[in-house]
Amino acid sequence: MLGGMGALATADFYRRLVQRTPAGSDQAHLPVLVWADPAVPDRTAALLGEGPSPVPALAEGARWLQRAGVSCIAVPCNTAHAYVEQLSGATGAGVLDMIRAALETAARRVHGLERVGVLATRGTRLTGLYERAGARLGLDVVQVPASVQEEYVDAAIRAVMGGADPTGPERWIATAAESLQGQGDQAVVAACTEIPLVSGAAARVLPLVDSTDALAEAAVARLWRPTSGVRTGERIG
Amino acid sequence: MLGGMGALATADFYRRLVQRTPAGSDQAHLPVLVWADPAVPDRTAALLGEGPSPVPALAEGARWLQRAGVSCIAVPCNTAHAYVEQLSGATGAGVLDMIRAALETAARRVHGLERVGVLATRGTRLTGLYERAGARLGLDVVQVPASVQEEYVDAAIRAVMGGADPTGPERWIATAAESLQGQGDQAVVAACTEIPLVSGAAARVLPLVDSTDALAEAAVARLWRPTSGVRTGERIG
């Protein structure tokens, strides 16, 4: 696991990975290695051309995980997925695709899904990651208006990263979900790993897919084998 | 962090470490490395002479963390503390003392504390770790009767490790706390990292100290520095 983006989101992904694993005993869980450096340069700032690239720091972490023998890497940060190709190119590491996992979960959850709203960082929006992945799955991906992005989504993400009281962010994310509902979206993807930490109220507005949970589910599907309760011997990093 | 003992307890420790860190922004959090192999041999079985020693597996993890430059190691498993001296001897790694952290927290929490009850694995009981640490702090450490240990405490730990529904374990841990209260104890230490996951009801019986949280607090006190919001540069493993 390449984590630390942010710190609480990494701990949240870890918990979901454990809870998604159908292990009947403690010994049957997946071996996990985590490299979490909160000093990885801000991904959105880099995408906006306002800060250094996170790739060198991510590649350092990926190489460290590879030396320990991990068979695939999970990066519980949607925005960092803009750098996954560069990261794989630099290190040869296989990285689970969180964006695709989230959209596939949405398509499974809502029958006949055509329009799906996305709540993400400005960085993720800029990259068009969700739009491209949606096109491959036949889904129209819709973003909130710029004013909603700034006033509600960005503010909520910053507040969660800073460890602020979740009451305000909960309300802001619900307001953003209402905006998507008003645009005719049938579901919403919490497409930043900070958002599921404050998306309880939003989930009462529209069916909500948690990208953190979708990544955990994809990791378990890829790595865990129930054969006599014995692990595959593969490690997740 | 040397984790995986158990899997959910490790994720729980990770979350508490983040939440205990007074970082005002995401970049100000501590860098964390985790090596979590659920295949580390069972600590209690080893202490009872019924299974292999966990030391070689723990030492492998410790050496891997050391190569990545961690300055101290947290082991969120009380029973594994029986092997901390061997582990430090084999690797030279500095390990945070979870047992002492938990008892110091109890002494701070309950004014005039003299008798403190401990809910732990059979392995931790056998080692006398809490009794010796208590003696150094002037505290009498008391265990539950053997029948309560087996019927309630061991059963709850096993259930949490296996991912069972928490309703039963919650009730069993509360029953064990009532037993300690009946023996005249003034506080209880949840001295197995699985127990805080099901100790809500027990905390209404007696003041309850969560060993996972005490370790997180000790790690933050040791590593985090507020100087201009900049980290010390030290890593926790």
CSV table of C-alpha atoms in Angstrom, one decimal:
chain,number,residue,atom,x,y,z
A,1,MET,CA,0.0,0.0,0.0
A,2,LEU,CA,1.4,3.4,-1.0
A,3,GLY,CA,-0.4,5.5,1.5
A,4,GLY,CA,-0.3,8.8,3.5
A,5,MET,CA,-2.5,10.6,0.9
A,6,GLY,CA,-4.0,11.4,3.3
A,7,ALA,CA,-3.1,9.8,6.6
A,8,LEU,CA,-6.7,9.1,7.8
A,9,ALA,CA,-7.7,7.8,4.4
A,10,THR,CA,-4.9,5.3,4.5
A,11,ALA,CA,-6.0,4.0,7.9
A,12,ASP,CA,-9.6,3.8,6.6
A,13,PHE,CA,-8.5,1.8,3.5
A,14,TYR,CA,-6.5,-0.6,5.8
A,15,ARG,CA,-9.6,-1.2,7.9
A,16,ARG,CA,-11.8,-1.8,4.9
A,17,LEU,CA,-9.3,-4.2,3.4
A,18,VAL,CA,-9.3,-6.3,6.6
A,19,GLN,CA,-13.1,-6.1,6.9
A,20,ARG,CA,-13.6,-7.1,3.2
A,21,THR,CA,-11.4,-10.2,3.7
A,22,PRO,CA,-13.5,-13.2,4.3
A,23,ALA,CA,-10.9,-14.7,6.7
A,24,GLY,CA,-12.3,-17.1,9.3
A,25,SER,CA,-9.3,-16.6,11.6
A,26,ASP,CA,-6.6,-14.0,12.1
A,27,GLN,CA,-3.9,-16.1,10.4
A,28,ALA,CA,-6.0,-16.2,7.1
A,29,HIS,CA,-5.7,-12.4,6.5
A,30,LEU,CA,-3.6,-10.9,3.7
A,31,PRO,CA,0.0,-9.9,4.5
A,32,VAL,CA,0.1,-6.1,4.1
A,33,LEU,CA,3.0,-3.7,3.7
A,34,VAL,CA,2.4,0.0,4.0
A,35,TRP,CA,4.7,2.8,3.0
A,36,ALA,CA,2.9,6.0,4.0
A,37,ASP,CA,4.8,9.3,3.7
A,38,PRO,CA,2.5,12.3,4.2
A,39,ALA,CA,5.4,14.4,2.7
A,40,VAL,CA,4.6,13.1,-0.8
A,41,PRO,CA,4.0,16.4,-2.7
A,42,ASP,CA,0.4,17.4,-3.1
A,43,ARG,CA,-1.0,15.7,-6.2
A,44,THR,CA,-3.6,18.4,-7.0
A,45,ALA,CA,-0.9,21.2,-6.7
A,46,ALA,CA,1.3,19.2,-9.1
A,47,LEU,CA,-1.5,18.7,-11.6
A,48,LEU,CA,-2.3,22.5,-11.5
A,49,GLY,CA,1.4,23.2,-12.1
A,50,GLU,CA,1.7,24.8,-8.7
A,51,GLY,CA,4.0,22.2,-7.0
A,52,PRO,CA,6.6,19.5,-7.6
A,53,SER,CA,5.7,16.1,-9.0
A,54,PRO,CA,4.9,13.3,-6.5
A,55,VAL,CA,6.4,10.7,-8.8
A,56,PRO,CA,10.0,10.5,-7.3
A,57,ALA,CA,8.5,10.0,-3.7
A,58,LEU,CA,6.0,7.5,-4.9
A,59,ALA,CA,8.6,5.6,-6.9
A,60,GLU,CA,10.8,5.4,-3.8
A,61,GLY,CA,7.9,3.9,-1.9
A,62,ALA,CA,7.0,1.5,-4.7
A,63,ARG,CA,10.6,0.2,-5.0
A,64,TRP,CA,10.7,-0.3,-1.2
A,65,LEU,CA,7.5,-2.4,-1.4
A,66,GLN,CA,8.8,-4.3,-4.4
A,67,ARG,CA,12.0,-5.3,-2.6
A,68,ALA,CA,9.8,-6.8,0.1
A,69,GLY,CA,8.1,-8.9,-2.5
A,70,VAL,CA,4.7,-7.4,-2.9
A,71,SER,CA,2.8,-8.7,-5.9
A,72,CYS,CA,0.6,-5.7,-6.4
A,73,ILE,CA,0.3,-2.2,-5.1
A,74,ALA,CA,-2.9,-0.3,-3.9
A,75,VAL,CA,-2.7,3.5,-3.9
A,76,PRO,CA,-5.7,4.7,-1.8
A,77,CYS,CA,-5.7,8.2,-3.4
A,78,ASN,CA,-7.7,8.9,-6.5
A,79,THR,CA,-5.7,11.9,-7.6
A,80,ALA,CA,-2.4,10.0,-7.4
A,81,HIS,CA,-3.9,7.7,-10.1
A,82,ALA,CA,-2.9,10.4,-12.6
A,83,TYR,CA,0.7,9.3,-11.9
A,84,VAL,CA,0.1,5.5,-12.0
A,85,GLU,CA,1.4,5.1,-15.5
A,86,GLN,CA,4.6,7.0,-14.8
A,87,LEU,CA,5.0,5.1,-11.6
A,88,SER,CA,4.6,1.7,-13.3
A,89,GLY,CA,6.9,2.8,-16.0
A,90,ALA,CA,9.6,3.8,-13.5
A,91,THR,CA,9.4,0.8,-11.3
A,92,GLY,CA,7.5,-2.0,-13.2
A,93,ALA,CA,5.1,-2.2,-10.3
A,94,GLY,CA,1.6,-3.4,-10.9
A,95,VAL,CA,-1.0,-1.0,-9.5
A,96,LEU,CA,-4.7,-1.8,-8.8
A,97,ASP,CA,-7.0,0.5,-10.7
A,98,MET,CA,-9.1,2.4,-8.1
A,99,ILE,CA,-11.0,4.5,-10.6
A,100,ARG,CA,-12.2,1.5,-12.6
A,101,ALA,CA,-13.1,-0.4,-9.4
A,102,ALA,CA,-15.2,2.5,-8.2
A,103,LEU,CA,-17.1,2.9,-11.5
A,104,GLU,CA,-17.6,-0.9,-11.9
A,105,THR,CA,-19.1,-0.9,-8.4
A,106,ALA,CA,-21.5,1.9,-9.3
A,107,ALA,CA,-22.6,0.0,-12.5
A,108,ARG,CA,-23.2,-3.1,-10.4
A,109,ARG,CA,-25.1,-1.2,-7.7
A,110,VAL,CA,-27.5,0.9,-9.8
A,111,HIS,CA,-29.3,-1.1,-12.5
A,112,GLY,CA,-29.3,0.7,-15.9
A,113,LEU,CA,-26.8,3.3,-14.7
A,114,GLU,CA,-26.0,5.9,-17.4
A,115,ARG,CA,-25.1,9.1,-15.6
A,116,VAL,CA,-22.8,9.0,-12.6
A,117,GLY,CA,-21.7,12.1,-10.6
A,118,VAL,CA,-18.2,12.3,-9.2
A,119,LEU,CA,-17.0,14.2,-6.1
A,120,ALA,CA,-13.2,14.5,-6.4
A,121,THR,CA,-10.3,16.9,-6.0
A,122,ARG,CA,-9.7,19.6,-8.5
A,123,GLY,CA,-6.6,17.5,-9.5
A,124,THR,CA,-8.7,14.4,-10.3
A,125,ARG,CA,-11.2,16.5,-12.3
A,126,LEU,CA,-8.4,18.1,-14.4
A,127,THR,CA,-7.0,14.7,-15.3
A,128,GLY,CA,-10.2,13.4,-16.8
A,129,LEU,CA,-9.4,10.0,-15.2
A,130,TYR,CA,-13.1,9.3,-14.3
A,131,GLU,CA,-14.4,10.5,-17.6
A,132,ARG,CA,-12.1,8.2,-19.6
A,133,ALA,CA,-12.7,5.2,-17.4
A,134,GLY,CA,-16.5,5.9,-17.6
A,135,ALA,CA,-16.3,6.1,-21.4
A,136,ARG,CA,-14.8,2.6,-21.5
A,137,LEU,CA,-17.7,1.3,-19.4
A,138,GLY,CA,-20.4,3.2,-21.3
A,139,LEU,CA,-21.1,5.7,-18.5
A,140,ASP,CA,-21.4,9.5,-18.6
A,141,VAL,CA,-19.3,10.9,-15.8
A,142,VAL,CA,-20.5,14.3,-14.5
A,143,GLN,CA,-18.7,16.8,-12.2
A,144,VAL,CA,-20.3,19.4,-9.9
A,145,PRO,CA,-20.3,23.1,-11.0
A,146,ALA,CA,-17.0,24.9,-10.3
A,147,SER,CA,-18.7,27.0,-7.5
A,148,VAL,CA,-19.9,23.8,-5.7
A,149,GLN,CA,-16.4,22.3,-6.2
A,150,GLU,CA,-14.7,25.1,-4.5
A,151,GLU,CA,-17.2,26.0,-1.8
A,152,TYR,CA,-18.2,22.5,-0.7
A,153,VAL,CA,-16.0,19.7,-2.1
A,154,ASP,CA,-12.5,21.3,-1.8
A,155,ALA,CA,-13.4,22.7,1.6
A,156,ALA,CA,-14.5,19.3,2.9
A,157,ILE,CA,-11.4,17.5,1.6
A,158,ARG,CA,-9.1,20.1,3.2
A,159,ALA,CA,-11.0,19.9,6.5
A,160,VAL,CA,-10.8,16.1,6.7
A,161,MET,CA,-7.1,16.2,5.8
A,162,GLY,CA,-6.5,18.7,8.6
A,163,GLY,CA,-8.4,16.6,11.2
A,164,ALA,CA,-11.2,19.1,11.6
A,165,ASP,CA,-14.6,18.3,13.2
A,166,PRO,CA,-16.6,16.3,10.6
A,167,THR,CA,-20.0,18.0,11.0
A,168,GLY,CA,-19.4,20.8,8.5
A,169,PRO,CA,-17.7,18.6,5.9
A,170,GLU,CA,-20.6,16.0,6.2
A,171,ARG,CA,-23.1,18.8,5.3
A,172,TRP,CA,-21.0,20.2,2.5
A,173,ILE,CA,-20.6,16.8,0.8
A,174,ALA,CA,-24.4,16.2,1.1
A,175,THR,CA,-24.9,19.6,-0.5
A,176,ALA,CA,-22.6,18.6,-3.4
A,177,ALA,CA,-24.6,15.3,-3.8
A,178,GLU,CA,-27.8,17.3,-4.0
A,179,SER,CA,-26.3,19.4,-6.8
A,180,LEU,CA,-25.5,16.2,-8.7
A,181,GLN,CA,-29.0,14.9,-8.1
A,182,GLY,CA,-30.4,18.1,-9.5
A,183,GLN,CA,-28.3,17.5,-12.7
A,184,GLY,CA,-30.0,14.2,-13.1
A,185,ASP,CA,-27.3,11.9,-11.9
A,186,GLN,CA,-28.3,8.4,-10.7
A,187,ALA,CA,-25.4,7.7,-8.4
A,188,VAL,CA,-22.4,9.5,-6.9
A,189,VAL,CA,-18.9,8.3,-6.5
A,190,ALA,CA,-16.9,9.5,-3.5
A,191,ALA,CA,-13.9,9.8,-5.7
A,192,CYS,CA,-11.4,11.1,-3.2
A,193,THR,CA,-10.4,8.9,-0.2
A,194,GLU,CA,-11.1,11.7,2.3
A,195,ILE,CA,-14.8,11.9,1.2
A,196,PRO,CA,-16.0,8.5,2.4
A,197,LEU,CA,-15.0,9.7,5.9
A,198,VAL,CA,-17.8,12.3,5.7
A,199,SER,CA,-20.3,10.9,3.2
A,200,GLY,CA,-23.0,9.5,5.5
A,201,ALA,CA,-25.5,12.3,4.8
A,202,ALA,CA,-24.7,12.3,1.1
A,203,ALA,CA,-25.5,8.6,0.9
A,204,ARG,CA,-29.1,9.5,1.8
A,205,VAL,CA,-29.3,11.8,-1.2
A,206,LEU,CA,-28.1,9.4,-3.9
A,207,PRO,CA,-26.7,5.8,-4.1
A,208,LEU,CA,-23.1,6.5,-3.1
A,209,VAL,CA,-20.1,4.4,-4.1
A,210,ASP,CA,-17.1,4.7,-1.8
A,211,SER,CA,-13.9,4.5,-3.9
A,212,THR,CA,-11.9,3.4,-0.8
A,213,ASP,CA,-14.2,0.5,-0.3
A,214,ALA,CA,-14.2,-0.4,-4.0
A,215,LEU,CA,-10.4,-0.5,-4.0
A,216,ALA,CA,-10.4,-2.8,-0.9
A,217,GLU,CA,-12.9,-5.1,-2.7
A,218,ALA,CA,-10.7,-5.2,-5.8
A,219,ALA,CA,-7.6,-6.0,-3.7
A,220,VAL,CA,-9.4,-8.8,-2.0
A,221,ALA,CA,-10.8,-10.2,-5.3
A,222,ARG,CA,-7.3,-10.0,-6.7
A,223,LEU,CA,-5.3,-11.5,-3.8
A,224,TRP,CA,-7.4,-13.5,-1.4
A,225,ARG,CA,-8.1,-17.2,-2.1
A,226,PRO,CA,-10.4,-19.3,0.1
A,227,THR,CA,-8.6,-22.6,-0.7
A,228,SER,CA,-8.7,-24.4,2.7
A,229,GLY,CA,-8.5,-21.0,4.3
A,230,VAL,CA,-4.9,-20.7,3.2
A,231,ARG,CA,-3.6,-17.5,1.8
A,232,THR,CA,-2.1,-17.3,-1.7
A,233,GLY,CA,1.2,-16.2,-0.3
A,234,GLU,CA,1.0,-13.0,-2.2
A,235,ARG,CA,1.5,-9.7,-0.4
A,236,ILE,CA,-0.2,-6.5,-1.0
A,237,GLY,CA,1.8,-3.3,-0.7
B,1,MET,CA,4.8,-0.7,12.9
B,2,LEU,CA,5.0,-4.5,13.2
B,3,GLY,CA,1.4,-5.5,12.8
B,4,GLY,CA,-0.9,-8.2,11.7
B,5,MET,CA,-1.4,-9.4,15.3
B,6,GLY,CA,-4.3,-9.2,14.6
B,7,ALA,CA,-5.2,-7.6,11.3
B,8,LEU,CA,-8.1,-5.4,12.5
B,9,ALA,CA,-6.2,-4.4,15.6
B,10,THR,CA,-3.4,-3.1,13.4
B,11,ALA,CA,-5.8,-1.0,11.3
B,12,ASP,CA,-7.3,0.3,14.6
B,13,PHE,CA,-3.9,1.3,15.9
B,14,TYR,CA,-3.1,3.0,12.6
B,15,ARG,CA,-6.3,5.1,12.8
B,16,ARG,CA,-5.6,6.1,16.4
B,17,LEU,CA,-2.1,7.1,15.6
B,18,VAL,CA,-3.4,9.5,12.9
B,19,GLN,CA,-6.2,10.8,15.2
B,20,ARG,CA,-3.8,11.3,18.1
B,21,THR,CA,-1.4,13.3,15.9
B,22,PRO,CA,-2.1,17.1,16.3
B,23,ALA,CA,-1.4,17.8,12.7
B,24,GLY,CA,-3.1,20.8,11.2
B,25,SER,CA,-2.6,19.6,7.7
B,26,ASP,CA,-2.1,16.3,5.9
B,27,GLN,CA,1.5,16.9,5.3
B,28,ALA,CA,2.2,17.3,9.0
B,29,HIS,CA,1.4,13.7,9.8
B,30,LEU,CA,4.0,11.1,10.8
B,31,PRO,CA,5.5,9.0,8.1
B,32,VAL,CA,4.5,5.4,8.8
B,33,LEU,CA,5.8,2.1,7.6
B,34,VAL,CA,3.9,-1.1,8.3
B,35,TRP,CA,4.9,-4.7,8.1
B,36,ALA,CA,1.9,-6.8,8.8
B,37,ASP,CA,2.1,-10.5,8.4
B,38,PRO,CA,-0.8,-12.4,9.9
B,39,ALA,CA,1.3,-15.6,9.5
B,40,VAL,CA,3.5,-14.6,12.5
B,41,PRO,CA,3.1,-17.7,14.7
B,42,ASP,CA,0.5,-17.3,17.4
B,43,ARG,CA,2.1,-15.6,20.5
B,44,THR,CA,0.0,-17.3,23.1
B,45,ALA,CA,0.5,-20.7,21.6
B,46,ALA,CA,4.2,-20.2,21.7
B,47,LEU,CA,4.2,-19.0,25.3
B,48,LEU,CA,2.2,-22.1,26.2
B,49,GLY,CA,4.7,-24.3,24.5
B,50,GLU,CA,2.2,-25.3,21.9
B,51,GLY,CA,3.6,-23.6,18.8
B,52,PRO,CA,6.7,-22.2,17.2
B,53,SER,CA,8.3,-18.9,18.4
B,54,PRO,CA,7.2,-15.7,16.6
B,55,VAL,CA,10.7,-14.2,17.0
B,56,PRO,CA,12.2,-15.1,13.5
B,57,ALA,CA,9.1,-13.7,11.7
B,58,LEU,CA,9.1,-10.5,13.9
B,59,ALA,CA,12.8,-10.1,13.4
B,60,GLU,CA,12.4,-10.3,9.6
B,61,GLY,CA,9.8,-7.5,9.8
B,62,ALA,CA,11.9,-5.4,12.2
B,63,ARG,CA,15.0,-5.7,9.9
B,64,TRP,CA,12.9,-4.6,6.9
B,65,LEU,CA,11.6,-1.6,8.8
B,66,GLN,CA,15.1,-0.7,10.0
B,67,ARG,CA,16.5,-0.8,6.4
B,68,ALA,CA,13.8,1.8,5.6
B,69,GLY,CA,15.2,4.0,8.3
B,70,VAL,CA,12.6,3.9,11.0
B,71,SER,CA,13.6,5.4,14.3
B,72,CYS,CA,11.4,3.3,16.6
B,73,ILE,CA,9.0,0.4,16.2
B,74,ALA,CA,5.4,0.1,17.6
B,75,VAL,CA,4.1,-3.5,18.1
B,76,PRO,CA,0.3,-3.2,18.5
B,77,CYS,CA,0.0,-6.6,20.2
B,78,ASN,CA,0.4,-6.9,24.0
B,79,THR,CA,1.3,-10.6,24.0
B,80,ALA,CA,4.1,-10.0,21.5
B,81,HIS,CA,5.7,-7.8,24.1
B,82,ALA,CA,6.9,-11.0,25.7
B,83,TYR,CA,9.4,-11.2,22.8
B,84,VAL,CA,10.4,-7.5,22.6
B,85,GLU,CA,13.7,-8.1,24.5
B,86,GLN,CA,14.7,-11.0,22.2
B,87,LEU,CA,13.6,-8.9,19.2
B,88,SER,CA,15.7,-5.9,20.3
B,89,GLY,CA,18.6,-8.2,21.0
B,90,ALA,CA,18.4,-9.8,17.6
B,91,THR,CA,18.0,-6.6,15.6
B,92,GLY,CA,19.0,-3.6,17.7
B,93,ALA,CA,15.6,-2.1,17.1
B,94,GLY,CA,14.1,0.2,19.6
B,95,VAL,CA,10.5,-0.8,20.5
B,96,LEU,CA,7.9,1.4,22.2
B,97,ASP,CA,6.7,-0.2,25.5
B,98,MET,CA,2.9,-0.7,25.2
B,99,ILE,CA,2.5,-2.3,28.6
B,100,ARG,CA,4.1,0.6,30.5
B,101,ALA,CA,2.2,3.1,28.3
B,102,ALA,CA,-1.2,1.5,29.2
B,103,LEU,CA,-0.5,1.4,33.0
B,104,GLU,CA,0.8,4.9,33.0
B,105,THR,CA,-2.4,6.0,31.3
B,106,ALA,CA,-4.4,4.2,33.9
B,107,ALA,CA,-2.5,5.9,36.8
B,108,ARG,CA,-3.1,9.3,35.2
B,109,ARG,CA,-6.7,8.6,34.5
B,110,VAL,CA,-7.8,7.3,38.0
B,111,HIS,CA,-6.6,9.4,40.9
B,112,GLY,CA,-5.1,7.3,43.7
B,113,LEU,CA,-5.1,4.2,41.6
B,114,GLU,CA,-3.8,1.1,43.5
B,115,ARG,CA,-5.6,-1.9,42.0
B,116,VAL,CA,-6.0,-2.3,38.3
B,117,GLY,CA,-7.6,-5.2,36.5
B,118,VAL,CA,-6.2,-6.5,33.2
B,119,LEU,CA,-8.1,-8.2,30.4
B,120,ALA,CA,-5.5,-10.0,28.3
B,121,THR,CA,-4.7,-13.2,26.4
B,122,ARG,CA,-3.7,-16.3,28.3
B,123,GLY,CA,-0.2,-15.7,26.8
B,124,THR,CA,0.1,-12.2,28.3
B,125,ARG,CA,-1.1,-13.5,31.7
B,126,LEU,CA,1.5,-16.2,31.7
B,127,THR,CA,4.4,-13.8,31.0
B,128,GLY,CA,3.6,-11.6,34.0
B,129,LEU,CA,4.4,-8.5,31.8
B,130,TYR,CA,1.6,-6.4,33.4
B,131,GLU,CA,2.4,-7.5,36.9
B,132,ARG,CA,6.1,-6.6,36.6
B,133,ALA,CA,5.4,-3.2,35.0
B,134,GLY,CA,2.7,-2.5,37.6
B,135,ALA,CA,5.2,-3.3,40.4
B,136,ARG,CA,7.5,-0.6,39.0
B,137,LEU,CA,4.7,1.9,39.1
B,138,GLY,CA,3.4,0.9,42.5
B,139,LEU,CA,0.2,-0.7,41.1
B,140,ASP,CA,-1.3,-4.1,42.0
B,141,VAL,CA,-2.3,-5.8,38.8
B,142,VAL,CA,-5.1,-8.2,39.0
B,143,GLN,CA,-6.3,-10.8,36.5
B,144,VAL,CA,-9.8,-12.3,36.1
B,145,PRO,CA,-10.5,-15.8,37.5
B,146,ALA,CA,-9.5,-18.7,35.1
B,147,SER,CA,-13.1,-19.5,34.4
B,148,VAL,CA,-13.9,-15.9,33.3
B,149,GLN,CA,-10.7,-15.9,31.2
B,150,GLU,CA,-11.7,-18.9,29.3
B,151,GLU,CA,-15.4,-18.4,29.0
B,152,TYR,CA,-15.5,-14.6,28.3
B,153,VAL,CA,-12.0,-13.1,27.5
B,154,ASP,CA,-10.5,-15.8,25.3
B,155,ALA,CA,-13.8,-16.3,23.5
B,156,ALA,CA,-14.1,-12.6,22.7
B,157,ILE,CA,-10.5,-12.3,21.4
B,158,ARG,CA,-11.0,-15.3,19.2
B,159,ALA,CA,-14.3,-13.9,17.9
B,160,VAL,CA,-12.8,-10.5,17.0
B,161,MET,CA,-9.8,-12.1,15.3
B,162,GLY,CA,-12.1,-14.3,13.2
B,163,GLY,CA,-14.2,-11.3,12.2
B,164,ALA,CA,-17.4,-12.4,14.0
B,165,ASP,CA,-20.3,-10.2,14.9
B,166,PRO,CA,-19.3,-8.0,17.8
B,167,THR,CA,-22.5,-8.2,19.8
B,168,GLY,CA,-21.5,-11.3,21.8
B,169,PRO,CA,-17.9,-10.3,22.4
B,170,GLU,CA,-19.1,-6.8,23.6
B,171,ARG,CA,-21.2,-8.5,26.3
B,172,TRP,CA,-18.5,-11.0,27.3
B,173,ILE,CA,-15.9,-8.3,27.8
B,174,ALA,CA,-18.4,-6.3,29.9
B,175,THR,CA,-19.0,-9.4,32.0
B,176,ALA,CA,-15.3,-9.8,32.6
B,177,ALA,CA,-15.1,-6.1,33.6
B,178,GLU,CA,-17.9,-6.8,36.2
B,179,SER,CA,-15.8,-9.6,37.6
B,180,LEU,CA,-12.9,-7.2,38.1
B,181,GLN,CA,-15.2,-4.7,39.7
B,182,GLY,CA,-16.4,-7.3,42.1
B,183,GLN,CA,-12.8,-8.0,43.1
B,184,GLY,CA,-12.4,-4.3,44.1
B,185,ASP,CA,-10.4,-3.1,41.0
B,186,GLN,CA,-10.6,0.6,40.3
B,187,ALA,CA,-9.9,0.5,36.6
B,188,VAL,CA,-9.5,-2.0,33.8
B,189,VAL,CA,-6.9,-2.2,31.1
B,190,ALA,CA,-8.0,-3.6,27.7
B,191,ALA,CA,-4.6,-5.3,27.5
B,192,CYS,CA,-5.1,-7.1,24.2
B,193,THR,CA,-5.5,-5.0,21.0
B,194,GLU,CA,-8.6,-7.0,20.0
B,195,ILE,CA,-10.4,-6.0,23.2
B,196,PRO,CA,-10.8,-2.2,22.5
B,197,LEU,CA,-12.7,-3.2,19.4
B,198,VAL,CA,-15.5,-4.6,21.7
B,199,SER,CA,-15.1,-2.7,25.0
B,200,GLY,CA,-17.8,-0.1,24.7
B,201,ALA,CA,-20.0,-1.8,27.3
B,202,ALA,CA,-17.1,-2.6,29.6
B,203,ALA,CA,-16.2,1.1,29.8
B,204,ARG,CA,-19.5,1.7,31.4
B,205,VAL,CA,-18.6,-0.8,34.2
B,206,LEU,CA,-15.2,0.6,35.2
B,207,PRO,CA,-12.8,3.3,33.9
B,208,LEU,CA,-11.2,1.6,30.9
B,209,VAL,CA,-7.8,2.1,29.5
B,210,ASP,CA,-7.3,1.1,25.9
B,211,SER,CA,-3.8,-0.3,25.4
B,212,THR,CA,-4.0,0.4,21.6
B,213,ASP,CA,-4.7,4.1,22.2
B,214,ALA,CA,-2.1,4.3,25.0
B,215,LEU,CA,0.5,3.0,22.5
B,216,ALA,CA,-0.6,5.6,19.9
B,217,GLU,CA,-0.3,8.3,22.4
B,218,ALA,CA,3.2,7.2,23.4
B,219,ALA,CA,4.2,7.0,19.7
B,220,VAL,CA,3.0,10.6,19.1
B,221,ALA,CA,4.7,11.8,22.3
B,222,ARG,CA,8.0,10.2,21.2
B,223,LEU,CA,7.9,11.3,17.5
B,224,TRP,CA,5.7,14.2,16.7
B,225,ARG,CA,7.1,17.7,17.1
B,226,PRO,CA,4.9,20.8,16.6
B,227,THR,CA,7.9,23.1,15.7
B,228,SER,CA,6.3,25.3,13.0
B,229,GLY,CA,4.2,22.3,12.1
B,230,VAL,CA,7.2,20.5,10.7
B,231,ARG,CA,7.8,16.9,11.4
B,232,THR,CA,11.0,15.7,13.1
B,233,GLY,CA,11.9,13.6,10.0
B,234,GLU,CA,11.7,10.5,12.1
B,235,ARG,CA,9.7,7.5,10.9
B,236,ILE,CA,7.6,5.1,12.8
B,237,GLY,CA,7.7,1.5,11.9
